[in-house]
mmCIF file of C-alpha atoms in Angstrom:
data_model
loop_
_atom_site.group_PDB
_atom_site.id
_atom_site.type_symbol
_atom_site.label_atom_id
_atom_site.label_comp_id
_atom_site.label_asym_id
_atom_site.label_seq_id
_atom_site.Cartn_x
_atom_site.Cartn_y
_atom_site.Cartn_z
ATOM 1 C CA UNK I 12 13.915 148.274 -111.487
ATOM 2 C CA UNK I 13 16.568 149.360 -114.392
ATOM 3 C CA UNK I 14 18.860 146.317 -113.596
ATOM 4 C CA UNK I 15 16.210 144.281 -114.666
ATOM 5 C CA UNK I 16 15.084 146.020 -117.595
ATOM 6 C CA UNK I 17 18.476 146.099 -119.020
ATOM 7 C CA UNK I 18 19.117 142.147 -118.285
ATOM 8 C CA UNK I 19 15.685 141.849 -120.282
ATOM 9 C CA UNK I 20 16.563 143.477 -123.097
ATOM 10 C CA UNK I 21 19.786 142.035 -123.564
ATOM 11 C CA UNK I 22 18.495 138.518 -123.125
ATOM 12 C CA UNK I 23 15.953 139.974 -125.971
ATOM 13 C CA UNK I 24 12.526 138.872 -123.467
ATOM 14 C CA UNK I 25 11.584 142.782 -123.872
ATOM 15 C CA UNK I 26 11.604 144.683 -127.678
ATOM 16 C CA UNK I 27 10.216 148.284 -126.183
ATOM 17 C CA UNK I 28 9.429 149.805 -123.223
ATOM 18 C CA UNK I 29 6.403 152.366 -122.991
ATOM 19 C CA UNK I 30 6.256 154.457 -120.061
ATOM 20 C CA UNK I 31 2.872 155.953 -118.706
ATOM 21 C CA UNK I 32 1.118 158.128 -119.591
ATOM 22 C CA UNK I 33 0.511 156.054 -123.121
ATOM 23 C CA UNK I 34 -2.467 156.179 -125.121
ATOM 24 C CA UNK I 35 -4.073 152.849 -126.755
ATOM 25 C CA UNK I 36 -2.514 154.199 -129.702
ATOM 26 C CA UNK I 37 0.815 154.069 -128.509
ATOM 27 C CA UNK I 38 -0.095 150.493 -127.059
ATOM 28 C CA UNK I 39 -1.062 149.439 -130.095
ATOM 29 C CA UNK I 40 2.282 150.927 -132.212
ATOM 30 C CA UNK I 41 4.431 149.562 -130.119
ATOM 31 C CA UNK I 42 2.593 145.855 -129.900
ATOM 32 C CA UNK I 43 2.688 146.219 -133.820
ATOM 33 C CA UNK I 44 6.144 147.218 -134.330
ATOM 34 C CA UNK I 45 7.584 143.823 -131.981
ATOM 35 C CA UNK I 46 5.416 141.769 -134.187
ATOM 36 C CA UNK I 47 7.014 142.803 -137.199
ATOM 37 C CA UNK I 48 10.707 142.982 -135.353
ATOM 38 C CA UNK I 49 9.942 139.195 -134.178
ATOM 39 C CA UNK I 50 8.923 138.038 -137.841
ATOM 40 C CA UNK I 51 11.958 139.566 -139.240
ATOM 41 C CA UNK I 52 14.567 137.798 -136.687
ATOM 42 C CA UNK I 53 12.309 134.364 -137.127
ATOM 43 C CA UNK I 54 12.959 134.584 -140.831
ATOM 44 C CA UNK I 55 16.594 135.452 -140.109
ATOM 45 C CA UNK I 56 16.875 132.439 -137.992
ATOM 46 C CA UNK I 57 15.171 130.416 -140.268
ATOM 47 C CA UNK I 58 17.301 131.281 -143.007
ATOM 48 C CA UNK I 59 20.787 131.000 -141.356
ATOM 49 C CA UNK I 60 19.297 127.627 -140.071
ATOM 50 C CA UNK I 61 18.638 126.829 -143.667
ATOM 51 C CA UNK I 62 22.251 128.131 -144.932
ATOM 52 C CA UNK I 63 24.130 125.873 -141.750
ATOM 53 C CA UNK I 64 22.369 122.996 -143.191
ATOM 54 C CA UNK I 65 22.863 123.219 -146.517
ATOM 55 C CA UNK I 66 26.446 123.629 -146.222
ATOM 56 C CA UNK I 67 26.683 120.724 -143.075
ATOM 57 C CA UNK I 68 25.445 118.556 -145.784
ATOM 58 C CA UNK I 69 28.207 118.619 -147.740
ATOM 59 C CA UNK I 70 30.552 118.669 -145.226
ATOM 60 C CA UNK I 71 29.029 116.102 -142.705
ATOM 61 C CA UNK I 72 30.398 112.409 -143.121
ATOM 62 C CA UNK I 73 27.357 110.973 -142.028
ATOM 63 C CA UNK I 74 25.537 112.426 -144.760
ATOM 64 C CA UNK I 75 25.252 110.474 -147.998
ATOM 65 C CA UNK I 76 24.411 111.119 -151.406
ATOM 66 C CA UNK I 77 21.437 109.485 -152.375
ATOM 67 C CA UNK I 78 21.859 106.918 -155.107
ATOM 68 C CA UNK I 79 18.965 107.163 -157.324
ATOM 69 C CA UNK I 80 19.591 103.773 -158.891
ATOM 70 C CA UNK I 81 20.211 101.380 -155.491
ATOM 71 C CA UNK I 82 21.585 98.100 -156.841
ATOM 72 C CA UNK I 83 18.648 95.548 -155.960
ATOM 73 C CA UNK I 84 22.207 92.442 -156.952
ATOM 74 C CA UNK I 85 21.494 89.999 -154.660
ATOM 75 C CA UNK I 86 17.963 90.203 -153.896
ATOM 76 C CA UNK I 87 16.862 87.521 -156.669
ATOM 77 C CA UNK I 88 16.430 84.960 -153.891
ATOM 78 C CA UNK I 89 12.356 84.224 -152.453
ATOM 79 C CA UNK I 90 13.808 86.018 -149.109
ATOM 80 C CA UNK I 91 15.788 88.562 -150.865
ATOM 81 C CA UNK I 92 12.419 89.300 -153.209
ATOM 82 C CA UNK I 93 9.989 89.802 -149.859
ATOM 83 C CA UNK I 94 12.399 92.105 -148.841
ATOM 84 C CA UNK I 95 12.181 93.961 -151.655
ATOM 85 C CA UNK I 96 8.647 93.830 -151.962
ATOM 86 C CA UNK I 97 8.033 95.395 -148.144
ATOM 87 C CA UNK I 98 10.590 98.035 -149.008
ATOM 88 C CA UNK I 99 8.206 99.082 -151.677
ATOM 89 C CA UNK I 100 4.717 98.818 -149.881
ATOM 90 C CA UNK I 101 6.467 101.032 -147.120
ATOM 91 C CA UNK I 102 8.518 103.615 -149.278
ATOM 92 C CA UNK I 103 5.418 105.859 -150.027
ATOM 93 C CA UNK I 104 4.370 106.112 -146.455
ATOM 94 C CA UNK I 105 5.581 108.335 -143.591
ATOM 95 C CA UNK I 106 6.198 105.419 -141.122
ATOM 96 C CA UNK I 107 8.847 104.131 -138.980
ATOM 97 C CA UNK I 108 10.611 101.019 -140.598
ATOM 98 C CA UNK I 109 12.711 98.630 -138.207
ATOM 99 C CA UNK I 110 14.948 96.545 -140.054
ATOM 100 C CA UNK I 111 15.872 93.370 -138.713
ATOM 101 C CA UNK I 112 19.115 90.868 -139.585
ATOM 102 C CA UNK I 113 22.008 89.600 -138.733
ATOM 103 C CA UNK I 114 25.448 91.951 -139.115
ATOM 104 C CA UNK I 115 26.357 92.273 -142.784
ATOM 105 C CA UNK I 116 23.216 91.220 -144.538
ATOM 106 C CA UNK I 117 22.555 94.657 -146.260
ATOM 107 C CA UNK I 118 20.331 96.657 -144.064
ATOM 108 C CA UNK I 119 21.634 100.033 -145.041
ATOM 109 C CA UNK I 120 21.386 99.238 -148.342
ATOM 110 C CA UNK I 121 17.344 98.762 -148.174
ATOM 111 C CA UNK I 122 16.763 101.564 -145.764
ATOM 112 C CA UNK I 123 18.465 103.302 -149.171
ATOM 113 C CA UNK I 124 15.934 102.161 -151.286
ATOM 114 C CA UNK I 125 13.341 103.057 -148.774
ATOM 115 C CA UNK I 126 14.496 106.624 -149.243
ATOM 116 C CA UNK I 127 14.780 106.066 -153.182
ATOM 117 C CA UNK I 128 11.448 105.053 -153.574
ATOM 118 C CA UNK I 129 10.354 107.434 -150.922
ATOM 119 C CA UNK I 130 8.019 110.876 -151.018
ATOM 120 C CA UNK I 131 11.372 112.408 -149.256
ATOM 121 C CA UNK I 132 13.973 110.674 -151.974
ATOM 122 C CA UNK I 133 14.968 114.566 -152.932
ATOM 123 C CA UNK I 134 16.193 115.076 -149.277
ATOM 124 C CA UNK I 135 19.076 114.218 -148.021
ATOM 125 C CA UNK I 136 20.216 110.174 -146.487
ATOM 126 C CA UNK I 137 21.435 110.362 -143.008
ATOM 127 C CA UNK I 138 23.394 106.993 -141.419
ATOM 128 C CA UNK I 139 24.820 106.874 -137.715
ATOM 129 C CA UNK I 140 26.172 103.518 -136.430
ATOM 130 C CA UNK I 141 24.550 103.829 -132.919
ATOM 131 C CA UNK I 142 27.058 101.213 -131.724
ATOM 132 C CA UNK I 143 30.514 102.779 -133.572
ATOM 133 C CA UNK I 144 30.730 106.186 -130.379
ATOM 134 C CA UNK I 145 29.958 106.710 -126.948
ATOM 135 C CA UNK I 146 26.658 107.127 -125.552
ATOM 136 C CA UNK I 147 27.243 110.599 -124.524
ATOM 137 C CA UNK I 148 28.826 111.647 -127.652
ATOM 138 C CA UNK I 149 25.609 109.895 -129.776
ATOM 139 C CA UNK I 150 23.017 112.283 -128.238
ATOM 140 C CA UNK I 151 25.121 115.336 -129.036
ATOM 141 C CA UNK I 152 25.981 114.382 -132.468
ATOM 142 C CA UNK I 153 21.732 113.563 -133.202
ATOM 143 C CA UNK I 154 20.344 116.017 -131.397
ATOM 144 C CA UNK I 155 22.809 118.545 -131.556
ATOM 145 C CA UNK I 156 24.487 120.769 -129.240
ATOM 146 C CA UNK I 157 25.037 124.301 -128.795
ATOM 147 C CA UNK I 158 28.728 126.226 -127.911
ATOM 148 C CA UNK I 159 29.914 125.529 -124.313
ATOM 149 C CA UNK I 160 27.554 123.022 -123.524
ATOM 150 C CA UNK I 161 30.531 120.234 -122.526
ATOM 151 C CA UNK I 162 34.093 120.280 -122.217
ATOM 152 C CA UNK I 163 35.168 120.054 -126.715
ATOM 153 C CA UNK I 164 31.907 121.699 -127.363
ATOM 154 C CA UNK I 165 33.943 124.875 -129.589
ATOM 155 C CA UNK I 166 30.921 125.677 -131.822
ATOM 156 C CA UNK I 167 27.298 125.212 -132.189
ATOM 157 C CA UNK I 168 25.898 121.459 -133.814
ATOM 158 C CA UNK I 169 22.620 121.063 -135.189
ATOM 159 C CA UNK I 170 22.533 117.694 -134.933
ATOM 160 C CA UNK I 171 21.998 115.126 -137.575
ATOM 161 C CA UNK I 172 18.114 114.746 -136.737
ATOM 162 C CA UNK I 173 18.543 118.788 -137.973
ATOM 163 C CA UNK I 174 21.036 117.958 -141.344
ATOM 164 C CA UNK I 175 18.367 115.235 -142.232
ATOM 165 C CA UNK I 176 15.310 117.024 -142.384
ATOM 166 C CA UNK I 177 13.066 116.643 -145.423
ATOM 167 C CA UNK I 178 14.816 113.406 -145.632
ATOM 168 C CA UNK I 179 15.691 110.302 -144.579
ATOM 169 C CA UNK I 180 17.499 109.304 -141.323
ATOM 170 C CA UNK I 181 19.317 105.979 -140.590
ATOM 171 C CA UNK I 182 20.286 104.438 -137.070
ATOM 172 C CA UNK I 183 22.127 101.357 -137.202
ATOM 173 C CA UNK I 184 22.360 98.600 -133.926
ATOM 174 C CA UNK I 185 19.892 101.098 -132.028
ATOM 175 C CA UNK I 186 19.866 98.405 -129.723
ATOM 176 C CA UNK I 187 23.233 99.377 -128.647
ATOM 177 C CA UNK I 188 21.347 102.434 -127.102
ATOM 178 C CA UNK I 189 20.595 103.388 -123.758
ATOM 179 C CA UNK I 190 17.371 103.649 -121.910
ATOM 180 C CA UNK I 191 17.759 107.205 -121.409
ATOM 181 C CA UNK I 192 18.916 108.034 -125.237
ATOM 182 C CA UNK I 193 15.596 106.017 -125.918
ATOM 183 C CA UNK I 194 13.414 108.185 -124.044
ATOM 184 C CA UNK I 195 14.844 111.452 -125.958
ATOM 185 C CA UNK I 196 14.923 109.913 -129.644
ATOM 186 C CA UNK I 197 11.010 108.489 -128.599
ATOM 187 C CA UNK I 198 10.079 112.509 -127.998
ATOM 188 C CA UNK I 199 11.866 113.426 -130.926
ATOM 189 C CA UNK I 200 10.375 110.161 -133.217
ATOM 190 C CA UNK I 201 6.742 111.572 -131.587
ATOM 191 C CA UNK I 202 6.743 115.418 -131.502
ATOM 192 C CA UNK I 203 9.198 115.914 -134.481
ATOM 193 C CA UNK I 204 11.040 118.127 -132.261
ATOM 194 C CA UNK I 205 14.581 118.426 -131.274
ATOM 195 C CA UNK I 206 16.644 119.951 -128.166
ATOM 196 C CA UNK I 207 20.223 120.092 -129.095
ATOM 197 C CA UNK I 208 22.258 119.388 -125.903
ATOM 198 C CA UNK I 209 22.715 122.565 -123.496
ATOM 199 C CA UNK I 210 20.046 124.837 -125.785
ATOM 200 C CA UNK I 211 16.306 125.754 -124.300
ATOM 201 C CA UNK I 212 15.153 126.267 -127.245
ATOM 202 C CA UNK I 213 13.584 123.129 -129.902
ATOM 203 C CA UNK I 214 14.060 122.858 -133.302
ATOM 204 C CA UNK I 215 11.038 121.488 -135.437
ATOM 205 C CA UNK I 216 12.132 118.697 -138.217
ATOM 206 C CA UNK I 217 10.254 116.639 -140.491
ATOM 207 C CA UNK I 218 12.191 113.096 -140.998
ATOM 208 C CA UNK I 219 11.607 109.634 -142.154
ATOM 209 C CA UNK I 220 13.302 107.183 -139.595
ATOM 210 C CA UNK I 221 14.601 103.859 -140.359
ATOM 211 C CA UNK I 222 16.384 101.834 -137.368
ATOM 212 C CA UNK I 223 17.994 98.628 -137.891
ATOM 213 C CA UNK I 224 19.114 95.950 -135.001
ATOM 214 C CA UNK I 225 21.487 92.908 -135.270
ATOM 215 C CA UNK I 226 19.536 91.290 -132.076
ATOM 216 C CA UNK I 227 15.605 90.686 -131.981
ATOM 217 C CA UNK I 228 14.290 93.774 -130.134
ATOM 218 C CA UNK I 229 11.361 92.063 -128.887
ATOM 219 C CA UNK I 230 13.857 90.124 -126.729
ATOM 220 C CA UNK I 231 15.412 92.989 -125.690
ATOM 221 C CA UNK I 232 12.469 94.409 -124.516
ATOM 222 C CA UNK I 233 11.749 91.392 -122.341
ATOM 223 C CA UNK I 234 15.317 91.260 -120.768
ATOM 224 C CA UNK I 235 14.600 94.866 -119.809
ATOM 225 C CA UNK I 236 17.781 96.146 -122.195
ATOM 226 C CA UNK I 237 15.525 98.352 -124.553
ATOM 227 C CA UNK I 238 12.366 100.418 -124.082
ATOM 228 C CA UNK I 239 8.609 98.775 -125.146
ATOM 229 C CA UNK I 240 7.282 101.970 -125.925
ATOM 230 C CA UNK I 241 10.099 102.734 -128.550
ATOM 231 C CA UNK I 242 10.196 99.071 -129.602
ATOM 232 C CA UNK I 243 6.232 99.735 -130.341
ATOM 233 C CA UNK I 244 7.061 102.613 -131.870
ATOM 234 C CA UNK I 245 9.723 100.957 -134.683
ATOM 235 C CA UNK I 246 7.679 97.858 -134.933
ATOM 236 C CA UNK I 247 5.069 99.525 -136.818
ATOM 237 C CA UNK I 248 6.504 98.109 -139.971
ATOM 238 C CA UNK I 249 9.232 95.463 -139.754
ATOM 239 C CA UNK I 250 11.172 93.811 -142.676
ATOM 240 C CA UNK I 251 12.896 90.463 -141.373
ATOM 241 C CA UNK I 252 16.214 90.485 -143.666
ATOM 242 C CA UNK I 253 17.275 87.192 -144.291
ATOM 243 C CA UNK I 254 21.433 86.186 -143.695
ATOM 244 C CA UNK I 255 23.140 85.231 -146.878
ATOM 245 C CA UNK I 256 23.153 81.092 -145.882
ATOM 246 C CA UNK I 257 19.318 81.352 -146.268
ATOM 247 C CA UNK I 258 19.401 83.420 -149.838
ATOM 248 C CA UNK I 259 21.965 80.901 -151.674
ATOM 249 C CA UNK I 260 20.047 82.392 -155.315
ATOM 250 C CA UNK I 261 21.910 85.890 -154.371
ATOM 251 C CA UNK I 262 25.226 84.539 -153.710
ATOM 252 C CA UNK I 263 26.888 84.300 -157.282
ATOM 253 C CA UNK I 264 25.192 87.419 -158.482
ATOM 254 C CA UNK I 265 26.786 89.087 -155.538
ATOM 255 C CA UNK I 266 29.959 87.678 -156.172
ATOM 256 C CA UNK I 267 30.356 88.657 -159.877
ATOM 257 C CA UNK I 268 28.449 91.943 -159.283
ATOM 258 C CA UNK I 269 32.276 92.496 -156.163
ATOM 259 C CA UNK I 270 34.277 91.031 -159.172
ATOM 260 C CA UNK I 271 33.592 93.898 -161.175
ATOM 261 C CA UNK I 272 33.554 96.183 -158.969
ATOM 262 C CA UNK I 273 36.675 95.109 -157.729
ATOM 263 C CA UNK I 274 38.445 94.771 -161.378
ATOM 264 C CA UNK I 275 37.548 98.461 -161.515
ATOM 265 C CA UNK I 276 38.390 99.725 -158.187
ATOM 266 C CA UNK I 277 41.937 98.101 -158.497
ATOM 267 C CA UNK I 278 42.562 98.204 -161.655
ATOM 268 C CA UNK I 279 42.504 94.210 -162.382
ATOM 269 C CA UNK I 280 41.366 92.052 -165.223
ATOM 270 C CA UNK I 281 40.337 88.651 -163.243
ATOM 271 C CA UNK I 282 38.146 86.606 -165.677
ATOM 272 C CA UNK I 283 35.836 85.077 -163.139
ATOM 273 C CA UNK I 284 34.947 82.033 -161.695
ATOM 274 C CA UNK I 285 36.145 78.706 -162.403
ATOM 275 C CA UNK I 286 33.504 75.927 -161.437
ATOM 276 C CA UNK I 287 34.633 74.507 -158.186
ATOM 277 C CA UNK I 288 35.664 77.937 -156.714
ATOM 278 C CA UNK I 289 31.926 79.030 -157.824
ATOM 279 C CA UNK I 290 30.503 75.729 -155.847
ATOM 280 C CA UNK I 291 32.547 76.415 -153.349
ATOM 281 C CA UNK I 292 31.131 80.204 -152.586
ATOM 282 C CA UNK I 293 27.488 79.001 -152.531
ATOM 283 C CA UNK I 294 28.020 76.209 -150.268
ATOM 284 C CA UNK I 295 29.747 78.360 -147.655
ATOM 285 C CA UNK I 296 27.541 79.337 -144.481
ATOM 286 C CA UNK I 297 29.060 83.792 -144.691
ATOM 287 C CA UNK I 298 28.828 83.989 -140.861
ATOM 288 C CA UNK I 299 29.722 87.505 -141.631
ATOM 289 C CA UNK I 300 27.074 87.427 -144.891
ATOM 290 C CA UNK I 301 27.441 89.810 -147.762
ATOM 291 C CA UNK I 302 30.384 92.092 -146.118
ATOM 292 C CA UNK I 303 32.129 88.807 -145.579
ATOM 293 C CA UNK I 304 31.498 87.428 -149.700
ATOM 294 C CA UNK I 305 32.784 90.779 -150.144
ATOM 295 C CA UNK I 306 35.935 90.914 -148.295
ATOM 296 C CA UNK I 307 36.694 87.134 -149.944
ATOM 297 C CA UNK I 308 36.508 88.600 -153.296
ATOM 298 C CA UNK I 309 38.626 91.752 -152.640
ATOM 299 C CA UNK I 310 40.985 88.991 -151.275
ATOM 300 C CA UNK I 311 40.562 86.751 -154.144
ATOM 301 C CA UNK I 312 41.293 89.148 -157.267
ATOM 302 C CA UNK I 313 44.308 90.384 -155.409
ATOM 303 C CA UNK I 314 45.600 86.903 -155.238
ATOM 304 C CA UNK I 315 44.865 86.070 -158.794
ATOM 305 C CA UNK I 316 46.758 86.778 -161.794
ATOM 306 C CA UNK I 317 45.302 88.894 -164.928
ATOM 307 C CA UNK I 318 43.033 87.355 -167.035
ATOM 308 C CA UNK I 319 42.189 83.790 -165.344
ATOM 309 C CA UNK I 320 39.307 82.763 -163.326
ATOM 310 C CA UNK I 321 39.431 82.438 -158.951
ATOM 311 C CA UNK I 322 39.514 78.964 -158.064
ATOM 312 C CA UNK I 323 39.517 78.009 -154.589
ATOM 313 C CA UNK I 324 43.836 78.600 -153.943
ATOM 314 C CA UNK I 325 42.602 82.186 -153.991
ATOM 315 C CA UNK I 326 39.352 81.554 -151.659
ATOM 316 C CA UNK I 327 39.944 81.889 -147.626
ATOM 317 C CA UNK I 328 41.373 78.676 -145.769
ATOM 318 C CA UNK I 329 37.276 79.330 -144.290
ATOM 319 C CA UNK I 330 36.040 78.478 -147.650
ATOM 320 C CA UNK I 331 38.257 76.448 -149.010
ATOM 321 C CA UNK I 332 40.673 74.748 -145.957
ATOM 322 C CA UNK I 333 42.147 71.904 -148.758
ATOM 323 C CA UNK I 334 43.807 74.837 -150.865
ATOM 324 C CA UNK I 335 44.043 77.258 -148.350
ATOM 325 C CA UNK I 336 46.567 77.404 -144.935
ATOM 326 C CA UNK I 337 46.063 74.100 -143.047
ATOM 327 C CA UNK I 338 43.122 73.357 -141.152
ATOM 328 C CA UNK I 339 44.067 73.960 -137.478
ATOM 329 C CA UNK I 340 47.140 76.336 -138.786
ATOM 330 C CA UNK I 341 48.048 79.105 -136.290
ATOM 331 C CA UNK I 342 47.621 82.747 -137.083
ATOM 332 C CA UNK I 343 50.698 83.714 -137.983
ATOM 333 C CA UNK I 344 51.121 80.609 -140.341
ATOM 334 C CA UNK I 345 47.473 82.123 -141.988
ATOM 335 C CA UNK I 346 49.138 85.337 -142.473
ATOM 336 C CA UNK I 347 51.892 84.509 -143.918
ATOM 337 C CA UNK I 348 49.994 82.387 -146.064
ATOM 338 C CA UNK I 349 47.786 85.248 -147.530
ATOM 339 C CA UNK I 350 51.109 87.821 -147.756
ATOM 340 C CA UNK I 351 52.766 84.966 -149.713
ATOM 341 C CA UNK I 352 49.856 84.721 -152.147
ATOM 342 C CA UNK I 353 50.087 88.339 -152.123
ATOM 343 C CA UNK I 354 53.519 88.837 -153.054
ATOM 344 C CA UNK I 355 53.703 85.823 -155.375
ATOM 345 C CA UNK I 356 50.756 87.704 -157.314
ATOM 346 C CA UNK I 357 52.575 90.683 -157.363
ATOM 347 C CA UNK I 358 56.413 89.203 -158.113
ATOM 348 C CA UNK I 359 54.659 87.669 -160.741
ATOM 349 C CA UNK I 360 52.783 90.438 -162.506
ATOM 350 C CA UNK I 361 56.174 92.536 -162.391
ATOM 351 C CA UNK I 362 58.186 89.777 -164.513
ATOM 352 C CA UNK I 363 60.077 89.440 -160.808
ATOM 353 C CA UNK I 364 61.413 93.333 -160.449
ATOM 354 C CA UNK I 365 61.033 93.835 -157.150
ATOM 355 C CA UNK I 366 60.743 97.770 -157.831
ATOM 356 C CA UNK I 367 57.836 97.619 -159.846
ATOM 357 C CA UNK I 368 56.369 95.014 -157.324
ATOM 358 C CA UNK I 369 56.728 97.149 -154.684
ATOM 359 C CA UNK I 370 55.205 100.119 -156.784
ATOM 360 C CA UNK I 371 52.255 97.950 -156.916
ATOM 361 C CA UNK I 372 51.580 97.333 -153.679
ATOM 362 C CA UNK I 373 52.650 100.465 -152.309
ATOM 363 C CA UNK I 374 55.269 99.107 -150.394
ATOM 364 C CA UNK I 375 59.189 100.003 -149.942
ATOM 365 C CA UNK I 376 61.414 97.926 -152.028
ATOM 366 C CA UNK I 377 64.183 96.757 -149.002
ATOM 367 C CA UNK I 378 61.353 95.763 -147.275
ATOM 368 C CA UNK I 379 59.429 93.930 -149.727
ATOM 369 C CA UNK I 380 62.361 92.145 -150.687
ATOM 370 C CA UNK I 381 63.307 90.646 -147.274
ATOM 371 C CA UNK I 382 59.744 89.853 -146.710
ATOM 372 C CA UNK I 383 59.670 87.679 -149.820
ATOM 373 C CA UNK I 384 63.071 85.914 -148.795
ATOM 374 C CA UNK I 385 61.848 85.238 -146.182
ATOM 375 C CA UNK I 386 58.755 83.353 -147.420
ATOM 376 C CA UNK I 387 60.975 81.898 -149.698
ATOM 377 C CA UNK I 388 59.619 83.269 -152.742
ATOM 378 C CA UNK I 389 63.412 85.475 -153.638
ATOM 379 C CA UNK I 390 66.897 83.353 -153.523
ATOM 380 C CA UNK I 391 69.856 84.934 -152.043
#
């Protein structure tokens, strides 16, 4: 019937329509000329496909410039150095890489270097914290999803499985995942295809996966949280990453390596340092491992003056309870013991003008003022 013709050809299922009588020649013609129609529109979709991820990539926030020159500070340590040396027996091969640690020990920076060293390091890096959004919002933002397919869904997504093709892509905690978001990323990890949510159509992509997890997944797969056939899947080439109290070599080369980053990044001249402050860093256990060494150093050059070494009255109460707040001390009398160091540093590097203090900090003068009366660091 016409009705059906017509909703055929606008839902494109029918280029032509050849009405009998029709020779084999006509047959033929019109076979020929849908070939070449369907070429040209799979070139145009391959190209605007192209042109949406090109300029997604620069636009996307989980999308990350590859640095060509990964700093390997802190890997000096016999754990730190297997690492390192599984990173590069994998790099030049295709497979899956699980990496395996505790939170913090620097898992995103050797699924870098896997990309670095890498057949794909020209392509683009691609992270997603599987555990930092909802479930529901994590399948649309790797797979994709097209216009209208859920309430907020304004425009078409490719995905980031789609962004990081010819390259690397990165899911951290994937044990935070579902069952069901399992089974889709398992298709996806086997037939290097992807259905963005609401389309019918796939999209073919050629990635390199790396997952990380914070918990062991082969005990996840036993307590029936996390799928076997994915965990088999990932395990194909595991690298155990050792937490910082088990790598002691990497801790002062970390530390110095945050100094001067640090010095740079906020515009400080702290010389260093001083032995007991040192000692004290590479006897501490870092629950929270290298983002924790980091955070203490941030903390530490803010609370030091220009031009002399950290020594432990700048180290956390953690680290260093004797010349921190008091063992025991409530939270409040904690934080007021870090914004007095605070202030004191900066009262001190303005000659006492609370102005230019506050200019420092980025704080309003009344305020900063009352505050430091308050901690008795300002008379009157």
């Amino acid at each position: 019937p016409a009705a059906r013709l017509l909703r055929l050809f606008n839902a494109d299922r029918i280029f032509r329509s050849v009405e009998p009588p029709f020779s084999a020649g006509d047959l033929r013609e019109a076979v020929m000329a849908a070939c070449a129609e369907h070429g040209v529109r799979t070139e145009q979709q391959r190209a605007g496909l192209a042109l949406e991820r090109a300029l997604l990539r620069h636009t996307h926030p989980a999308v990350r410039k590859s640095a060509a020159a990964t700093s390997a500070v802190g890997w000096e340590s016999p754990a730190g150095k297997r690492a390192l040396d599984l990173v590069r027996i994998a790099a030049p091969h295709p497979v899956a890489v699980l990496l395996q640690g505790e939170t913090g020990v620097g898992k995103e920076v050797l699924a870098r270097m896997l990309h670095d060293q890498g057949a794909n390091r020209s392509g683009p890096f691609v992270a997603q914290d599987c555990g930092a959004i909802a479930e529901s919002l994590l399948e649309s933002e790797l797979f994709g999803h097209v216009k209208g397919a859920f309430t907020g869904a304004w425009t078409d997504h490719p995905g980031l499985f789609v962004l990081a093709d010819s390259g690397t892509i990165f899911l951290d905690e994937i044990e935070n995942t579902s069952t069901h978001f399992q089974t889709r990323l398992l298709r996806v990890i086997e037939t290097g295809q992807v259905r963005p949510v609401g389309a019918s159509q796939v999209r073919s992509v050629r990635v390199r996966l790396v997952a990380a997890s914070n918990r062991d997944l082969a005990a996840e797969v036993k307590a029936g949280r996390f799928r076997a056939d994915l965990f088999y899947r990932l395990n194909s080439f595991t690298i155990e990453v050792a937490p910082l109290r088990e790598r002691r070599e990497d801790i002062l080369p970390l530390a110095h390596h945050f100094l001067r980053h640090f010095n740079e990044a906020l515009g400080r001249s702290v010389a260093g340092f001083d032995a007991e402050a040192a000692d004290l860093l590479v006897r501490a256990d870092w629950p929270g491992n290298v983002r924790e060494l980091r955070n203490a150093v941030e903390r530490a050059i803010l609370l030091s003056l220009p031009g002399n070494a950290i020594t432990p009255a700048e180290l956390p109460a953690a680290i260093a309870p004797e010349a921190g707040a008091p063992a025991g001390s409530s939270l409040r009398e904690q934080l007021e013991s870090l914004e007095r160091g605070i202030l004191k540093s900066a009262l001190e590097r303005a000659n006492g003008v609370i102005r230019r203090a506050a200019r420092d900090l980025g704080a309003d003068p009344v305020t900063l003022a009352r505050r430091a009366r308050k901690l008795g660091l300002l008379r009157g």
